[in-house]
Coordinates of N, CA and C in Angstrom, one line a residue:
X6 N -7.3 -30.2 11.1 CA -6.9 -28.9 11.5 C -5.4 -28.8 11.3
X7 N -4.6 -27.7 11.0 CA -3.4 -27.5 10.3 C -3.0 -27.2 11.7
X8 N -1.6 -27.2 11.5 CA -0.5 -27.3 12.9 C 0.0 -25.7 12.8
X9 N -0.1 -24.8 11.2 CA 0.3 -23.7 11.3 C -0.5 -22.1 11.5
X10 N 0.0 -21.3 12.2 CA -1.3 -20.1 12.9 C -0.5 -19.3 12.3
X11 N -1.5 -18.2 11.8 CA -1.4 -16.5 11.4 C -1.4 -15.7 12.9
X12 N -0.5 -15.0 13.0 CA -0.1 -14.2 14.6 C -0.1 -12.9 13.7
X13 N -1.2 -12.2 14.2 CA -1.3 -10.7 13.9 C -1.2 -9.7 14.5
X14 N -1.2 -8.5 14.7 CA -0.9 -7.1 15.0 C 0.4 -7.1 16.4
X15 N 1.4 -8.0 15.2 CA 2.7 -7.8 16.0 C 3.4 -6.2 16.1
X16 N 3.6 -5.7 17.1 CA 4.6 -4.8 17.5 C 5.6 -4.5 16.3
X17 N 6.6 -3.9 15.4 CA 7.4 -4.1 14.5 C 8.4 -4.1 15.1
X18 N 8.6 -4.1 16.4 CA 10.1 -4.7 17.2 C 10.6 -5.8 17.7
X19 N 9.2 -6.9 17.4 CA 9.1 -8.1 17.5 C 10.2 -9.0 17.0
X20 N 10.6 -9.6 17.6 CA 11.5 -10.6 16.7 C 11.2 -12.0 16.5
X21 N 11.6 -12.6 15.6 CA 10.8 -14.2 15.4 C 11.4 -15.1 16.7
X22 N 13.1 -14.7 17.4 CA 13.0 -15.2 18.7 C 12.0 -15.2 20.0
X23 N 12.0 -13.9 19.9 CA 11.1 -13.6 20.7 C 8.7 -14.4 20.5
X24 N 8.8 -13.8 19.3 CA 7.9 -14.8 18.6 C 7.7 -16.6 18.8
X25 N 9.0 -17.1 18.9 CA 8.9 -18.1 18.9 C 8.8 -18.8 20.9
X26 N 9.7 -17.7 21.5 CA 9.3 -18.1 23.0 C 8.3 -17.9 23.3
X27 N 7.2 -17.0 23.0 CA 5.9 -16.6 23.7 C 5.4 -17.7 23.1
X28 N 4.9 -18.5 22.1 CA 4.4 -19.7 21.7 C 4.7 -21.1 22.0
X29 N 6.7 -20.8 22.8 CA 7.0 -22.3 23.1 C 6.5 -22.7 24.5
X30 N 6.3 -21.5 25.0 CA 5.5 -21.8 26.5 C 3.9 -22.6 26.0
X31 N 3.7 -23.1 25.1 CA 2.6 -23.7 24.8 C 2.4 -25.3 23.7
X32 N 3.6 -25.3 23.7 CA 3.9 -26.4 23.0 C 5.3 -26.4 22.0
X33 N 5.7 -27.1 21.1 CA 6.8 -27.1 20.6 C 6.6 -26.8 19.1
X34 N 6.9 -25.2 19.1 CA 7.2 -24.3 17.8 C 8.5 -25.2 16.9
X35 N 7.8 -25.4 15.3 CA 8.4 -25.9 14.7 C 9.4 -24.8 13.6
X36 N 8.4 -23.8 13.9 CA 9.1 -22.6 12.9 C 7.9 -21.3 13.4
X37 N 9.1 -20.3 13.2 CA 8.4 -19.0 13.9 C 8.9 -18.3 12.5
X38 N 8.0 -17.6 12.2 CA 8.6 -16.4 10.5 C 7.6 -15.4 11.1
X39 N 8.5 -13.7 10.9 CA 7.9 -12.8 10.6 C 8.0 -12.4 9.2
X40 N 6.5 -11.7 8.2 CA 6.9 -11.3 6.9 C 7.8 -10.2 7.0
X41 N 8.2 -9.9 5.8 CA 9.0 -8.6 6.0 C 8.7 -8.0 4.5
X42 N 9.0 -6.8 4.9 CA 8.4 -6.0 3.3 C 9.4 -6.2 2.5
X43 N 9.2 -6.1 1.2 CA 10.2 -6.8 0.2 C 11.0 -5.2 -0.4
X44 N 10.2 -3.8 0.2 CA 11.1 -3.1 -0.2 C 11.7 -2.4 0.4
X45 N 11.0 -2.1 1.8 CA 12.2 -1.1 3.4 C 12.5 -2.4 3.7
X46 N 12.3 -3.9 3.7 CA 12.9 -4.6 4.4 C 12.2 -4.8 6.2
X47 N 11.5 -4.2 6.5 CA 11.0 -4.0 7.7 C 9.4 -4.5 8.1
X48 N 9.6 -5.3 9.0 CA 8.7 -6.0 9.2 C 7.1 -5.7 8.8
X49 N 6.2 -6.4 8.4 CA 4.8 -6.2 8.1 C 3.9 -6.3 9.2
X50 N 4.4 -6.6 10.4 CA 3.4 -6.8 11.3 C 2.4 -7.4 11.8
X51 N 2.9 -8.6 11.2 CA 2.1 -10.3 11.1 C 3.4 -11.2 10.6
X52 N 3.3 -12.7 11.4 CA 3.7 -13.9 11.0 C 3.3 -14.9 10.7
X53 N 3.8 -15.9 11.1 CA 3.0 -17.4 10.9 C 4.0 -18.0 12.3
X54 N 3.5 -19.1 12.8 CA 4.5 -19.9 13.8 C 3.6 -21.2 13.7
X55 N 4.6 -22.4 13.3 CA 4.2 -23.9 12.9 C 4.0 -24.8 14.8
X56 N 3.1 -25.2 15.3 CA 3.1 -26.1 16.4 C 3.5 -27.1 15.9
X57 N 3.8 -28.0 16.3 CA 4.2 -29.5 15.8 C 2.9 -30.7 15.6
X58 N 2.1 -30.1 16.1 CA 1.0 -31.1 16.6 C -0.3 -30.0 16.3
X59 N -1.5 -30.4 15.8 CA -2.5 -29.5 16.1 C -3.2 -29.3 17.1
X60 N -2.6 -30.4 18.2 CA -3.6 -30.3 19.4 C -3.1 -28.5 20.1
X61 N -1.6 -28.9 20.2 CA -0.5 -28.0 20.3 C -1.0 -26.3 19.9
X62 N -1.4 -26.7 18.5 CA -1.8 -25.3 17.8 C -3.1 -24.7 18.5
X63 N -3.9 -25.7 18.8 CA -5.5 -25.5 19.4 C -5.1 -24.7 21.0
X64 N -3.9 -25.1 21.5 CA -3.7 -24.9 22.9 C -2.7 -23.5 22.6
X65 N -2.3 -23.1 21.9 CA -1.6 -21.4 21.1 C -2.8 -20.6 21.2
X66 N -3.7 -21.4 20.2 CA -4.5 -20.2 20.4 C -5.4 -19.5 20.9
X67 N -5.9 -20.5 21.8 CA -6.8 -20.4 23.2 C -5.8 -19.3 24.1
X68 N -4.2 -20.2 24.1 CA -3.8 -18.9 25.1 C -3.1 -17.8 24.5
X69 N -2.8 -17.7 23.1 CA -2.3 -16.4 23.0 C -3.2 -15.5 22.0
X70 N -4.6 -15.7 21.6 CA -5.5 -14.8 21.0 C -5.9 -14.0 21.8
X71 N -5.3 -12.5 21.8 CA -5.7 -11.3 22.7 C -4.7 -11.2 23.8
X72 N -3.7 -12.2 23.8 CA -2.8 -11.9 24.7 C -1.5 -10.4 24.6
X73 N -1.0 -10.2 25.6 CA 0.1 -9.0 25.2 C 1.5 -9.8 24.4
X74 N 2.1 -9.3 23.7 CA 3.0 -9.2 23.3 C 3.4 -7.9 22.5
X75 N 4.7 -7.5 23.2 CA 5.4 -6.2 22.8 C 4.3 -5.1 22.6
X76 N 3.6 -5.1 23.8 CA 2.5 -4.0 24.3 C 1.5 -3.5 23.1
X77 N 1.2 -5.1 22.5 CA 0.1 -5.0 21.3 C -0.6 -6.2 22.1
X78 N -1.8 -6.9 21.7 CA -2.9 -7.7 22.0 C -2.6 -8.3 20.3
X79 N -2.4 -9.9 20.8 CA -2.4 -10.7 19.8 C -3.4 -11.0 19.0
X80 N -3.4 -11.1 17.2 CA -5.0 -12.2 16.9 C -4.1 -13.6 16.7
X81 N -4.3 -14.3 17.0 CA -3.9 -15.7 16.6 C -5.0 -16.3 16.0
X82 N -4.6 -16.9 15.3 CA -5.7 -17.9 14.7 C -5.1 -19.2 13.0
X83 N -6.2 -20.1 13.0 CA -4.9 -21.1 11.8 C -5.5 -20.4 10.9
X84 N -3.7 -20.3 10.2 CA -3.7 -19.7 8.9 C -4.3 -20.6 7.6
X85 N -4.4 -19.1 7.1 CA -5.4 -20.0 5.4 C -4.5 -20.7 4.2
X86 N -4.3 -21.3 3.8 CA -4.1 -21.2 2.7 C -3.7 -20.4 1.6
X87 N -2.5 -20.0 1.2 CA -2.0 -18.7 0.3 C -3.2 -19.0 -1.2
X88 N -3.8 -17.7 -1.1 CA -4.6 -17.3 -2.4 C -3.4 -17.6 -3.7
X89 N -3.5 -18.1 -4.4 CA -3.2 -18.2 -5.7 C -3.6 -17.0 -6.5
X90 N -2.3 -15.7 -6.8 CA -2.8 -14.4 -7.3 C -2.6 -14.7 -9.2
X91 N -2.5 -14.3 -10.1 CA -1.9 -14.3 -11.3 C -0.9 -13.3 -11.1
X92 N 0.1 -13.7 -12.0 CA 1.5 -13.3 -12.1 C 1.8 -12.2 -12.8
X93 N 2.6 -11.1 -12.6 CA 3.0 -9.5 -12.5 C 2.1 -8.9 -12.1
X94 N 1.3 -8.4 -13.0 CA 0.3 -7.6 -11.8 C 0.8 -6.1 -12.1
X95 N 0.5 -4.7 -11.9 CA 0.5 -3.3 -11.5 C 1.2 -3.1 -13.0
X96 N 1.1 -3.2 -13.7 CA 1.4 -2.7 -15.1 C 3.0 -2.4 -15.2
X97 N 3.1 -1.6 -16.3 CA 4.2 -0.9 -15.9 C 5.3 -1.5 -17.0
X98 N 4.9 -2.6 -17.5 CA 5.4 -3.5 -18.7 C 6.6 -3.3 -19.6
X99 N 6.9 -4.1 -20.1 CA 7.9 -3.9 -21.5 C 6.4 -4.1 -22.4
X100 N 6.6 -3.3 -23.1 CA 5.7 -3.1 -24.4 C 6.0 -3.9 -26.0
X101 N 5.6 -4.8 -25.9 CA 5.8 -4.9 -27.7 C 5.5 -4.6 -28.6
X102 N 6.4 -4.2 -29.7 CA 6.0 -3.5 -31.2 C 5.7 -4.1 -32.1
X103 N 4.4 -3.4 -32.2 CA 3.1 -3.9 -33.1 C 3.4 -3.0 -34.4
X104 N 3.5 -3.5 -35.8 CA 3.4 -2.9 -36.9 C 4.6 -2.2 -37.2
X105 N 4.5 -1.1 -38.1 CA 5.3 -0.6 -38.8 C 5.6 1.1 -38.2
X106 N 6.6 1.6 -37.9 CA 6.9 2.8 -37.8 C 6.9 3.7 -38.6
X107 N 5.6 4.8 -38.3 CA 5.2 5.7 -39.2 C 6.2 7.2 -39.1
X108 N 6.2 7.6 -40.1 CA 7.1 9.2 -39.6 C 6.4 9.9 -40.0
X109 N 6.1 11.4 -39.1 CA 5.3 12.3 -39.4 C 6.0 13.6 -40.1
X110 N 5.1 13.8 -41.2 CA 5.5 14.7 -42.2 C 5.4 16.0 -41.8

């Protein structure tokens, strides 16, 4: 079992301090991260928080799945494994020129 949980339907006023006390009441958080959007900058409303121990993690999520935090109800649960996507993605490209430039008569 992994020592690191996926914490979902955080509040977006959440802070990873704050993140990180509601979990240390249950053992010793090794790292608390909220995502954040890569273009407002503002949180996504999910993290991760590392226990040190998996017993530790086992004992997070018993007590904080469905618990309140910042007047949301937590999912906790251990996180998966990052999907491996392929690289760029959404088009939008530099184009390379193929052939010869025709001019119209």
């Amino acid at each position: 079992m992994s020592n690191k949980l996926f914490v979902g339907n955080l509040s977006f006023q959440t802070t990873e301090n704050e993140l990180q006390d509601a979990f240390a009441a249950h053992g010793n958080v090794t790292e608390a991260v909220l995502m954040m959007d890569r273009m407002s900058g503002r949180p996504r409303g999910f993290g991760f928080v590392t226990m040190s121990t998996p017993e530790e993690a086992q004992k997070a999520i018993t007590a904080m799945n469905g618990a309140q935090l910042g007047g949301r109800a937590l999912t906790v649960n251990i996180a998966r494994p990052r999907e491996e996507r392929p690289a760029g993605g959404g088009g939008g490209g530099r184009r390379e020129f193929r052939g010869e430039r025709r001019e119209r008569y």
